Amino acid sequence: MKGLISILFLVIPNFLTGQTAHDTLPSNVTLSQCITYALANQSLIKQSLLDEDITRRNIRIALSGWYPQLEVDANVQHFLQVPTAYYPNLSNPPQYTPYIPFPSTATNVSSGIFSANQTLYNSNLIFAARTSKELRNQASENTENSKINTYVDVTKAFFDVLLTEEQLNVLNEDILRLQRNYKDAFSLYKNGLTDKIDYQRTEISLSNSQAQRKSAEEALKAKYSVLKHLMGVVPEKQLTVAYDSSKFENEILIDTTKILDYSNRIEYQLLQTNLKLQNIGISYYRWSFLPTLSAFYNYDPSYSNNQFSDLYNSNNPTSLFGLKLTLPLFQGMSRQENLSKAKLQYQRLQFGMDYLKSQINSEYTVALSGYKSNLNELRIAKKNIAIAKDIFNTVKFQYDKGIKAYLEVIVSETDLRTAELNYLNILFQVLTSKMDLEKASGNIKIN
C-alpha cells in the first residue's frame, strides 16, 4: 500500500506564519499553501475585511460631530415688487397722520451667513465615543471567525482530497494484483490445470475494483471542486495536493488533557463584546436626559442697492456669538421605554451566553469522544492491514502450491482491500475529528 503510512505524517499547522499570498498558485499545493491562499482570496473573508473598513468609517462619521461644524449660506434677490413700510408723518403731530409709505428695501438685495458651531457636550457623541473601541473589536472578531471557519473548511477539504487520492492508490494496486492473478488463472485454465471458475471469479473481482476506481475518480473531481471553492480559486485552475512525509507520526496526536476554556472560542469573545456594547447602550439611555451644549458664532453680510451693478459696493454686516443649551423636558416616556428595552436585550444576551457555554461544552465533549474513538479504531485498522496482508500472502502461497482453493485467494484479497480502504476512511475521520476538537477547544489561532 504505497504512500499510505505517509498520510499519518501530514502536518496540521497549529498556527499560520506571516506568508504573503500571491495571485498565482502553484499546481502542486501543500496544506499550508492552501490555507494561506484561502485567507487572502476567499470571498467571505474579503467581505469581512470590507465590513471592518466600513465599521471604521461609520465610527469616524459618528465622531465627526466633535469637530467644528462650519456653514456658509448666501443668496441674491431681485424684488419685482418692493415691500412697502409705513412711517408716521412727523410734520403733523400729535396724530402723525396720514402715514407716509416708503420702500422697505432696495430693489436688489444680497445677504449671507457664515456660521460656526462647536459641540461641547452631546449624549449621542459620548455614546459614539464609548462604543467605538468595542465596535472595532466586534468587526475584527467577525473577521477572525470567518478566518477560523475557512481554516477548518479548507483543511477538511484538503484531507478529503488527499485521502481519496490514497484510496485510488489502493484500488490501483489492487487492480494490478488482480490483473496478474487473472493472467495466472487464465493461463492455468488454458493449460487444463484448473477449470474456468477461478479466472471468472478473478474477472468479477477485477471488474468490481475497476468500478470502485471509476467512482473514486469522479468523487475526486467533485472534492477538488469543493477545495477550490473554499480557497477562492477559479474553477479552471488545475490543482494537485501535496504533503510532507518527513514529519513524525505523533503530529496526528493532540493533548486531550487540557481543561476547556470558553474564552478561547471566538464565538464567546463575540458575545462578550456584544454584552459590553449593550451595557454601554443601557448607560446611554440612563443619562440621555442630560442637555446638549454647544457654542456658536454667526457672521451675516448684507448688501442692497437699486442698481444691480452697484450691489456689492457697500456692506452692512452683523455678527454674534453665544452658547446654546438644549434640555429635553418630556419625550413621551421614550427614554424610559428605551432604557427598559436595553435592559431586556442585555438579559437576553446573558441567556445567550449561558446557552453558548452549554453548546461549546457539548461540541467539545462530542469532538473529544469522536477523536479518541477514531484514534483507537485507527490503531486497530492499522493492525488489521498487517494481518490481512499476511493472510493474503499465506493463502496465495498455499494456492500456488495447490493446497488452498482459489476462492480463498479471492476472499483474502477482498479482505485486504477492505482493510486498506477501511483504514483510509478511519484516518480521514481521525484527521477530521482532530480539526473539530481543535476548533471546539478554541486552539485555532490565525495570525
GROMACS .gro file of C-alpha atoms in nm:
model
  447
    1MET     CA    1   0.000   0.000   0.000
    2LYS     CA    2   0.241   0.261  -0.136
    3GLY     CA    3   0.226   0.603   0.024
    4LEU     CA    4  -0.040   0.501   0.276
    5ILE     CA    5   0.152   0.533   0.600
    6SER     CA    6   0.291   0.869   0.493
    7ILE     CA    7  -0.050   1.029   0.535
    8LEU     CA    8  -0.002   0.997   0.909
    9PHE     CA    9   0.295   1.232   0.880
   10LEU     CA   10   0.075   1.507   0.740
   11VAL     CA   11   0.134   1.829   0.925
   12ILE     CA   12  -0.167   2.015   1.054
   13PRO     CA   13  -0.043   2.370   1.114
   14ASN     CA   14  -0.148   2.492   1.459
   15PHE     CA   15  -0.075   2.848   1.356
   16LEU     CA   16  -0.003   3.030   1.036
   17THR     CA   17   0.314   3.225   0.983
   18GLY     CA   18   0.304   3.556   0.807
   19GLN     CA   19   0.323   3.445   0.448
   20THR     CA   20   0.235   3.667   0.159
   21ALA     CA   21  -0.042   3.530  -0.059
   22HIS     CA   22   0.016   3.562  -0.429
   23ASP     CA   23  -0.237   3.594  -0.704
   24THR     CA   24  -0.081   3.287  -0.863
   25LEU     CA   25  -0.083   2.947  -0.702
   26PRO     CA   26   0.143   2.654  -0.793
   27SER     CA   27  -0.018   2.345  -0.934
   28ASN     CA   28   0.117   2.128  -0.653
   29VAL     CA   29  -0.007   2.277  -0.328
   30THR     CA   30   0.054   2.190   0.036
   31LEU     CA   31  -0.199   2.235   0.313
   32SER     CA   32  -0.019   2.547   0.435
   33GLN     CA   33  -0.030   2.699   0.085
   34CYS     CA   34  -0.400   2.619   0.051
   35ILE     CA   35  -0.483   2.787   0.382
   36THR     CA   36  -0.264   3.093   0.315
   37TYR     CA   37  -0.421   3.140  -0.028
   38ALA     CA   38  -0.772   3.094   0.108
   39LEU     CA   39  -0.719   3.351   0.385
   40ALA     CA   40  -0.611   3.604   0.122
   41ASN     CA   41  -0.860   3.526  -0.154
   42GLN     CA   42  -1.175   3.373  -0.005
   43SER     CA   43  -1.472   3.599  -0.080
   44LEU     CA   44  -1.628   3.569   0.267
   45ILE     CA   45  -1.304   3.684   0.430
   46LYS     CA   46  -1.278   3.972   0.183
   47GLN     CA   47  -1.632   4.072   0.280
   48SER     CA   48  -1.540   4.059   0.649
   49LEU     CA   49  -1.236   4.279   0.587
   50LEU     CA   50  -1.457   4.526   0.399
   51ASP     CA   51  -1.701   4.518   0.692
   52GLU     CA   52  -1.412   4.614   0.920
   53ASP     CA   53  -1.332   4.909   0.695
   54ILE     CA   54  -1.700   5.009   0.683
   55THR     CA   55  -1.715   4.994   1.063
   56ARG     CA   56  -1.413   5.225   1.090
   57ARG     CA   57  -1.577   5.468   0.850
   58ASN     CA   58  -1.903   5.459   1.046
   59ILE     CA   59  -1.717   5.534   1.368
   60ARG     CA   60  -1.544   5.832   1.208
   61ILE     CA   61  -1.877   5.955   1.077
   62ALA     CA   62  -2.034   5.924   1.423
   63LEU     CA   63  -1.744   6.105   1.591
   64SER     CA   64  -1.724   6.382   1.332
   65GLY     CA   65  -1.976   6.581   1.538
   66TRP     CA   66  -1.697   6.671   1.783
   67TYR     CA   67  -1.529   6.882   1.514
   68PRO     CA   68  -1.644   7.239   1.444
   69GLN     CA   69  -1.936   7.249   1.203
   70LEU     CA   70  -1.892   7.531   0.952
   71GLU     CA   71  -2.158   7.650   0.707
   72VAL     CA   72  -2.196   7.926   0.452
   73ASP     CA   73  -2.538   8.025   0.319
   74ALA     CA   74  -2.568   8.304   0.057
   75ASN     CA   75  -2.842   8.442  -0.166
   76VAL     CA   76  -2.913   8.718  -0.421
   77GLN     CA   77  -3.266   8.860  -0.460
   78HIS     CA   78  -3.432   9.100  -0.706
   79PHE     CA   79  -3.771   9.233  -0.600
   80LEU     CA   80  -4.030   9.265  -0.872
   81GLN     CA   81  -4.247   9.447  -0.619
   82VAL     CA   82  -4.058   9.607  -0.334
   83PRO     CA   83  -4.220   9.566   0.011
   84THR     CA   84  -4.362   9.893   0.150
   85ALA     CA   85  -4.323  10.019   0.506
   86TYR     CA   86  -4.538  10.295   0.658
   87TYR     CA   87  -4.382  10.561   0.881
   88PRO     CA   88  -4.554  10.830   1.095
   89ASN     CA   89  -4.590  11.179   0.947
   90LEU     CA   90  -4.364  11.374   1.184
   91SER     CA   91  -4.484  11.706   1.042
   92ASN     CA   92  -4.839  11.651   1.169
   93PRO     CA   93  -4.833  11.594   1.547
   94PRO     CA   94  -4.993  11.470   1.760
   95GLN     CA   95  -5.168  11.214   1.537
   96TYR     CA   96  -4.867  11.187   1.298
   97THR     CA   97  -5.108  11.101   1.023
   98PRO     CA   98  -5.150  11.024   0.743
   99TYR     CA   99  -4.874  10.761   0.743
  100ILE     CA  100  -4.616  10.804   0.472
  101PRO     CA  101  -4.528  10.494   0.257
  102PHE     CA  102  -4.160  10.423   0.186
  103PRO     CA  103  -3.989  10.122   0.020
  104SER     CA  104  -3.863   9.895   0.297
  105THR     CA  105  -3.560   9.775   0.100
  106ALA     CA  106  -3.369   9.823  -0.219
  107THR     CA  107  -3.467   9.651  -0.540
  108ASN     CA  108  -3.160   9.428  -0.528
  109VAL     CA  109  -3.056   9.255  -0.209
  110SER     CA  110  -2.780   9.004  -0.133
  111SER     CA  111  -2.718   8.851   0.205
  112GLY     CA  112  -2.549   8.552   0.357
  113ILE     CA  113  -2.449   8.389   0.679
  114PHE     CA  114  -2.132   8.221   0.791
  115SER     CA  115  -2.194   8.005   1.097
  116ALA     CA  116  -1.957   7.805   1.316
  117ASN     CA  117  -2.089   7.558   1.571
  118GLN     CA  118  -1.882   7.366   1.825
  119THR     CA  119  -2.046   7.092   2.029
  120LEU     CA  120  -1.933   7.097   2.392
  121TYR     CA  121  -2.149   6.815   2.523
  122ASN     CA  122  -2.382   6.576   2.344
  123SER     CA  123  -2.508   6.237   2.468
  124ASN     CA  124  -2.506   6.086   2.120
  125LEU     CA  125  -2.142   6.181   2.064
  126ILE     CA  126  -2.045   6.049   2.408
  127PHE     CA  127  -2.217   5.720   2.321
  128ALA     CA  128  -2.037   5.702   1.986
  129ALA     CA  129  -1.701   5.761   2.155
  130ARG     CA  130  -1.762   5.493   2.420
  131THR     CA  131  -1.873   5.229   2.169
  132SER     CA  132  -1.602   5.293   1.909
  133LYS     CA  133  -1.347   5.053   2.060
  134GLU     CA  134  -1.597   4.770   2.106
  135LEU     CA  135  -1.734   4.816   1.755
  136ARG     CA  136  -1.382   4.781   1.616
  137ASN     CA  137  -1.332   4.469   1.827
  138GLN     CA  138  -1.663   4.329   1.705
  139ALA     CA  139  -1.571   4.378   1.340
  140SER     CA  140  -1.225   4.229   1.398
  141GLU     CA  141  -1.373   3.928   1.580
  142ASN     CA  142  -1.618   3.868   1.295
  143THR     CA  143  -1.323   3.858   1.056
  144GLU     CA  144  -1.139   3.622   1.290
  145ASN     CA  145  -1.444   3.396   1.298
  146SER     CA  146  -1.456   3.388   0.917
  147LYS     CA  147  -1.087   3.304   0.902
  148ILE     CA  148  -1.119   3.021   1.154
  149ASN     CA  149  -1.413   2.871   0.966
  150THR     CA  150  -1.220   2.898   0.640
  151TYR     CA  151  -0.914   2.739   0.803
  152VAL     CA  152  -1.122   2.444   0.924
  153ASP     CA  153  -1.319   2.400   0.600
  154VAL     CA  154  -1.011   2.417   0.375
  155THR     CA  155  -0.819   2.174   0.598
  156LYS     CA  156  -1.103   1.921   0.595
  157ALA     CA  157  -1.145   1.956   0.217
  158PHE     CA  158  -0.769   1.909   0.171
  159PHE     CA  159  -0.777   1.590   0.379
  160ASP     CA  160  -1.079   1.467   0.184
  161VAL     CA  161  -0.897   1.515  -0.147
  162LEU     CA  162  -0.577   1.361  -0.017
  163LEU     CA  163  -0.742   1.052   0.122
  164THR     CA  164  -0.950   0.999  -0.191
  165GLU     CA  165  -0.626   1.001  -0.389
  166GLU     CA  166  -0.484   0.746  -0.146
  167GLN     CA  167  -0.796   0.534  -0.195
  168LEU     CA  168  -0.725   0.548  -0.567
  169ASN     CA  169  -0.370   0.429  -0.500
  170VAL     CA  170  -0.506   0.134  -0.301
  171LEU     CA  171  -0.751   0.048  -0.576
  172ASN     CA  172  -0.482   0.079  -0.844
  173GLU     CA  173  -0.256  -0.158  -0.651
  174ASP     CA  174  -0.547  -0.396  -0.605
  175ILE     CA  175  -0.628  -0.383  -0.978
  176LEU     CA  176  -0.267  -0.457  -1.070
  177ARG     CA  177  -0.268  -0.752  -0.832
  178LEU     CA  178  -0.598  -0.881  -0.972
  179GLN     CA  179  -0.476  -0.841  -1.329
  180ARG     CA  180  -0.172  -1.056  -1.250
  181ASN     CA  181  -0.393  -1.313  -1.078
  182TYR     CA  182  -0.632  -1.311  -1.373
  183LYS     CA  183  -0.349  -1.379  -1.616
  184ASP     CA  184  -0.220  -1.660  -1.396
  185ALA     CA  185  -0.566  -1.814  -1.351
  186PHE     CA  186  -0.645  -1.785  -1.720
  187SER     CA  187  -0.311  -1.941  -1.810
  188LEU     CA  188  -0.378  -2.235  -1.576
  189TYR     CA  189  -0.724  -2.277  -1.732
  190LYS     CA  190  -0.580  -2.276  -2.084
  191ASN     CA  191  -0.328  -2.538  -1.984
  192GLY     CA  192  -0.605  -2.754  -1.843
  193LEU     CA  193  -0.479  -2.738  -1.485
  194THR     CA  194  -0.792  -2.565  -1.348
  195ASP     CA  195  -1.146  -2.503  -1.456
  196LYS     CA  196  -1.277  -2.168  -1.567
  197ILE     CA  197  -1.433  -2.080  -1.230
  198ASP     CA  198  -1.105  -1.947  -1.088
  199TYR     CA  199  -1.033  -1.694  -1.359
  200GLN     CA  200  -1.402  -1.595  -1.381
  201ARG     CA  201  -1.403  -1.515  -1.009
  202THR     CA  202  -1.090  -1.309  -1.062
  203GLU     CA  203  -1.260  -1.131  -1.350
  204ILE     CA  204  -1.556  -1.042  -1.128
  205SER     CA  205  -1.328  -0.905  -0.855
  206LEU     CA  206  -1.129  -0.711  -1.116
  207SER     CA  207  -1.446  -0.556  -1.260
  208ASN     CA  208  -1.565  -0.455  -0.913
  209SER     CA  209  -1.232  -0.288  -0.831
  210GLN     CA  210  -1.232  -0.105  -1.164
  211ALA     CA  211  -1.585   0.019  -1.095
  212GLN     CA  212  -1.476   0.139  -0.750
  213ARG     CA  213  -1.181   0.319  -0.905
  214LYS     CA  214  -1.408   0.494  -1.154
  215SER     CA  215  -1.636   0.608  -0.871
  216ALA     CA  216  -1.336   0.735  -0.674
  217GLU     CA  217  -1.204   0.924  -0.978
  218GLU     CA  218  -1.539   1.101  -1.023
  219ALA     CA  219  -1.559   1.174  -0.649
  220LEU     CA  220  -1.209   1.320  -0.662
  221LYS     CA  221  -1.315   1.574  -0.926
  222ALA     CA  222  -1.602   1.689  -0.705
  223LYS     CA  223  -1.378   1.713  -0.399
  224TYR     CA  224  -1.120   1.920  -0.586
  225SER     CA  225  -1.404   2.148  -0.691
  226VAL     CA  226  -1.509   2.192  -0.327
  227LEU     CA  227  -1.150   2.265  -0.224
  228LYS     CA  228  -1.106   2.527  -0.496
  229HIS     CA  229  -1.436   2.688  -0.400
  230LEU     CA  230  -1.333   2.714  -0.034
  231MET     CA  231  -0.995   2.856  -0.133
  232GLY     CA  232  -1.137   3.112  -0.373
  233VAL     CA  233  -0.960   2.954  -0.672
  234VAL     CA  234  -1.111   2.982  -1.018
  235PRO     CA  235  -1.263   2.650  -1.137
  236GLU     CA  236  -1.030   2.635  -1.439
  237LYS     CA  237  -0.720   2.619  -1.218
  238GLN     CA  238  -0.562   2.271  -1.204
  239LEU     CA  239  -0.453   2.170  -0.856
  240THR     CA  240  -0.278   1.868  -0.713
  241VAL     CA  241  -0.243   1.830  -0.338
  242ALA     CA  242   0.098   1.751  -0.194
  243TYR     CA  243   0.200   1.651   0.156
  244ASP     CA  244   0.519   1.634   0.356
  245SER     CA  245   0.606   1.281   0.459
  246SER     CA  246   0.915   1.382   0.657
  247LYS     CA  247   0.728   1.459   0.977
  248PHE     CA  248   0.669   1.229   1.267
  249GLU     CA  249   0.359   1.019   1.318
  250ASN     CA  250   0.284   1.177   1.657
  251GLU     CA  251   0.183   1.505   1.490
  252ILE     CA  252  -0.154   1.349   1.435
  253LEU     CA  253  -0.194   1.349   1.814
  254ILE     CA  254  -0.339   1.625   2.028
  255ASP     CA  255  -0.333   1.691   2.401
  256THR     CA  256  -0.667   1.572   2.534
  257THR     CA  257  -0.594   1.657   2.899
  258LYS     CA  258  -0.637   2.034   2.867
  259ILE     CA  259  -0.928   2.192   3.052
  260LEU     CA  260  -1.185   2.358   2.828
  261ASP     CA  261  -1.159   2.738   2.840
  262TYR     CA  262  -1.467   2.909   2.698
  263SER     CA  263  -1.282   3.237   2.646
  264ASN     CA  264  -1.065   3.075   2.377
  265ARG     CA  265  -1.366   3.042   2.148
  266ILE     CA  266  -1.418   3.333   1.910
  267GLU     CA  267  -1.796   3.297   1.946
  268TYR     CA  268  -1.762   3.354   2.320
  269GLN     CA  269  -1.545   3.661   2.261
  270LEU     CA  270  -1.801   3.799   2.016
  271LEU     CA  271  -2.083   3.758   2.265
  272GLN     CA  272  -1.878   3.925   2.536
  273THR     CA  273  -1.825   4.221   2.305
  274ASN     CA  274  -2.198   4.237   2.236
  275LEU     CA  275  -2.266   4.240   2.611
  276LYS     CA  276  -2.025   4.531   2.656
  277LEU     CA  277  -2.193   4.723   2.374
  278GLN     CA  278  -2.536   4.656   2.520
  279ASN     CA  279  -2.421   4.771   2.864
  280ILE     CA  280  -2.297   5.096   2.711
  281GLY     CA  281  -2.640   5.132   2.547
  282ILE     CA  282  -2.807   5.100   2.887
  283SER     CA  283  -2.582   5.374   3.024
  284TYR     CA  284  -2.664   5.593   2.725
  285TYR     CA  285  -3.040   5.578   2.779
  286ARG     CA  286  -2.995   5.622   3.154
  287TRP     CA  287  -2.814   5.954   3.106
  288SER     CA  288  -2.973   6.076   2.784
  289PHE     CA  289  -3.179   6.334   2.982
  290LEU     CA  290  -2.863   6.549   3.008
  291PRO     CA  291  -2.870   6.865   2.795
  292THR     CA  292  -2.683   6.932   2.475
  293LEU     CA  293  -2.445   7.226   2.495
  294SER     CA  294  -2.279   7.399   2.204
  295ALA     CA  295  -2.107   7.728   2.121
  296PHE     CA  296  -2.182   7.917   1.803
  297TYR     CA  297  -2.067   8.219   1.603
  298ASN     CA  298  -2.259   8.382   1.316
  299TYR     CA  299  -2.147   8.650   1.068
  300ASP     CA  300  -2.412   8.798   0.834
  301PRO     CA  301  -2.303   9.025   0.547
  302SER     CA  302  -2.583   9.231   0.390
  303TYR     CA  303  -2.575   9.413   0.056
  304SER     CA  304  -2.853   9.619  -0.107
  305ASN     CA  305  -2.881   9.868  -0.395
  306ASN     CA  306  -3.136   9.966  -0.652
  307GLN     CA  307  -2.871   9.932  -0.921
  308PHE     CA  308  -2.757   9.571  -0.962
  309SER     CA  309  -2.412   9.680  -1.082
  310ASP     CA  310  -2.356   9.864  -0.754
  311LEU     CA  311  -2.500   9.590  -0.534
  312TYR     CA  312  -2.174   9.489  -0.367
  313ASN     CA  313  -2.036   9.843  -0.319
  314SER     CA  314  -2.147   9.863   0.042
  315ASN     CA  315  -2.187   9.608   0.321
  316ASN     CA  316  -2.386   9.635   0.642
  317PRO     CA  317  -2.285   9.320   0.833
  318THR     CA  318  -2.399   9.183   1.165
  319SER     CA  319  -2.219   8.922   1.381
  320LEU     CA  320  -2.274   8.746   1.710
  321PHE     CA  321  -2.158   8.455   1.924
  322GLY     CA  322  -2.318   8.266   2.208
  323LEU     CA  323  -2.396   7.937   2.379
  324LYS     CA  324  -2.690   7.711   2.308
  325LEU     CA  325  -2.834   7.476   2.568
  326THR     CA  326  -3.100   7.220   2.473
  327LEU     CA  327  -3.264   7.038   2.761
  328PRO     CA  328  -3.518   6.763   2.687
  329LEU     CA  329  -3.805   6.812   2.930
  330PHE     CA  330  -4.052   6.548   2.815
  331GLN     CA  331  -4.013   6.294   2.535
  332GLY     CA  332  -4.331   6.094   2.573
  333MET     CA  333  -4.161   5.835   2.802
  334SER     CA  334  -3.942   5.722   2.512
  335ARG     CA  335  -3.623   5.743   2.721
  336GLN     CA  336  -3.765   5.520   2.995
  337GLU     CA  337  -3.901   5.271   2.743
  338ASN     CA  338  -3.572   5.258   2.555
  339LEU     CA  339  -3.390   5.206   2.884
  340SER     CA  340  -3.619   4.917   2.978
  341LYS     CA  341  -3.581   4.769   2.631
  342ALA     CA  342  -3.199   4.789   2.651
  343LYS     CA  343  -3.204   4.611   2.988
  344LEU     CA  344  -3.421   4.333   2.847
  345GLN     CA  345  -3.185   4.297   2.549
  346TYR     CA  346  -2.893   4.268   2.793
  347GLN     CA  347  -3.072   3.991   2.981
  348ARG     CA  348  -3.140   3.816   2.653
  349LEU     CA  349  -2.769   3.824   2.569
  350GLN     CA  350  -2.690   3.681   2.912
  351PHE     CA  351  -2.924   3.389   2.843
  352GLY     CA  352  -2.747   3.353   2.508
  353MET     CA  353  -2.415   3.335   2.692
  354ASP     CA  354  -2.545   3.050   2.910
  355TYR     CA  355  -2.667   2.867   2.602
  356LEU     CA  356  -2.336   2.925   2.421
  357LYS     CA  357  -2.139   2.781   2.712
  358SER     CA  358  -2.358   2.472   2.708
  359GLN     CA  359  -2.319   2.444   2.331
  360ILE     CA  360  -1.939   2.482   2.347
  361ASN     CA  361  -1.917   2.221   2.621
  362SER     CA  362  -2.132   1.983   2.415
  363GLU     CA  363  -1.926   2.040   2.099
  364TYR     CA  364  -1.604   1.982   2.290
  365THR     CA  365  -1.731   1.664   2.455
  366VAL     CA  366  -1.856   1.520   2.124
  367ALA     CA  367  -1.534   1.615   1.942
  368LEU     CA  368  -1.314   1.472   2.217
  369SER     CA  369  -1.512   1.148   2.228
  370GLY     CA  370  -1.504   1.116   1.850
  371TYR     CA  371  -1.131   1.183   1.832
  372LYS     CA  372  -1.044   0.925   2.100
  373SER     CA  373  -1.274   0.667   1.943
  374ASN     CA  374  -1.143   0.723   1.591
  375LEU     CA  375  -0.781   0.717   1.709
  376ASN     CA  376  -0.838   0.382   1.876
  377GLU     CA  377  -1.008   0.247   1.561
  378LEU     CA  378  -0.713   0.373   1.355
  379ARG     CA  379  -0.468   0.168   1.562
  380ILE     CA  380  -0.685  -0.140   1.519
  381ALA     CA  381  -0.729  -0.077   1.145
  382LYS     CA  382  -0.353  -0.046   1.105
  383LYS     CA  383  -0.305  -0.385   1.272
  384ASN     CA  384  -0.581  -0.535   1.056
  385ILE     CA  385  -0.394  -0.431   0.741
  386ALA     CA  386  -0.083  -0.617   0.856
  387ILE     CA  387  -0.289  -0.925   0.942
  388ALA     CA  388  -0.482  -0.911   0.612
  389LYS     CA  389  -0.156  -0.882   0.416
  390ASP     CA  390  -0.010  -1.180   0.599
  391ILE     CA  391  -0.323  -1.387   0.538
  392PHE     CA  392  -0.330  -1.298   0.168
  393ASN     CA  393   0.038  -1.379   0.116
  394THR     CA  394  -0.002  -1.712   0.301
  395VAL     CA  395  -0.317  -1.813   0.113
  396LYS     CA  396  -0.166  -1.709  -0.221
  397PHE     CA  397   0.145  -1.916  -0.149
  398GLN     CA  398  -0.069  -2.215  -0.046
  399TYR     CA  399  -0.282  -2.178  -0.359
  400ASP     CA  400   0.029  -2.172  -0.577
  401LYS     CA  401   0.135  -2.498  -0.407
  402GLY     CA  402  -0.208  -2.647  -0.470
  403ILE     CA  403  -0.308  -2.654  -0.102
  404LYS     CA  404  -0.584  -2.388  -0.098
  405ALA     CA  405  -0.875  -2.331  -0.332
  406TYR     CA  406  -0.876  -2.016  -0.543
  407LEU     CA  407  -1.192  -1.896  -0.368
  408GLU     CA  408  -0.987  -1.841  -0.054
  409VAL     CA  409  -0.744  -1.626  -0.252
  410ILE     CA  410  -1.033  -1.409  -0.371
  411VAL     CA  411  -1.172  -1.383  -0.019
  412SER     CA  412  -0.835  -1.292   0.136
  413GLU     CA  413  -0.772  -1.039  -0.139
  414THR     CA  414  -1.110  -0.879  -0.079
  415ASP     CA  415  -1.038  -0.870   0.294
  416LEU     CA  416  -0.707  -0.696   0.228
  417ARG     CA  417  -0.866  -0.432   0.005
  418THR     CA  418  -1.146  -0.380   0.258
  419ALA     CA  419  -0.893  -0.341   0.542
  420GLU     CA  420  -0.690  -0.085   0.346
  421LEU     CA  421  -0.994   0.120   0.244
  422ASN     CA  422  -1.135   0.098   0.595
  423TYR     CA  423  -0.804   0.227   0.729
  424LEU     CA  424  -0.821   0.525   0.496
  425ASN     CA  425  -1.178   0.606   0.596
  426ILE     CA  426  -1.089   0.592   0.965
  427LEU     CA  427  -0.778   0.801   0.903
  428PHE     CA  428  -0.994   1.069   0.745
  429GLN     CA  429  -1.225   1.055   1.046
  430VAL     CA  430  -0.926   1.096   1.281
  431LEU     CA  431  -0.797   1.399   1.091
  432THR     CA  432  -1.145   1.549   1.076
  433SER     CA  433  -1.221   1.483   1.442
  434LYS     CA  434  -0.885   1.635   1.540
  435MET     CA  435  -0.976   1.950   1.349
  436ASP     CA  436  -1.320   1.953   1.516
  437LEU     CA  437  -1.156   1.913   1.857
  438GLU     CA  438  -0.911   2.199   1.791
  439LYS     CA  439  -1.198   2.423   1.683
  440ALA     CA  440  -1.420   2.321   1.976
  441SER     CA  441  -1.141   2.391   2.226
  442GLY     CA  442  -1.058   2.726   2.063
  443ASN     CA  443  -0.699   2.627   1.979
  444ILE     CA  444  -0.709   2.754   1.622
  445LYS     CA  445  -0.546   3.097   1.610
  446ILE     CA  446  -0.499   3.290   1.287
  447ASN     CA  447  -0.200   3.526   1.297
   0.00000   0.00000   0.00000
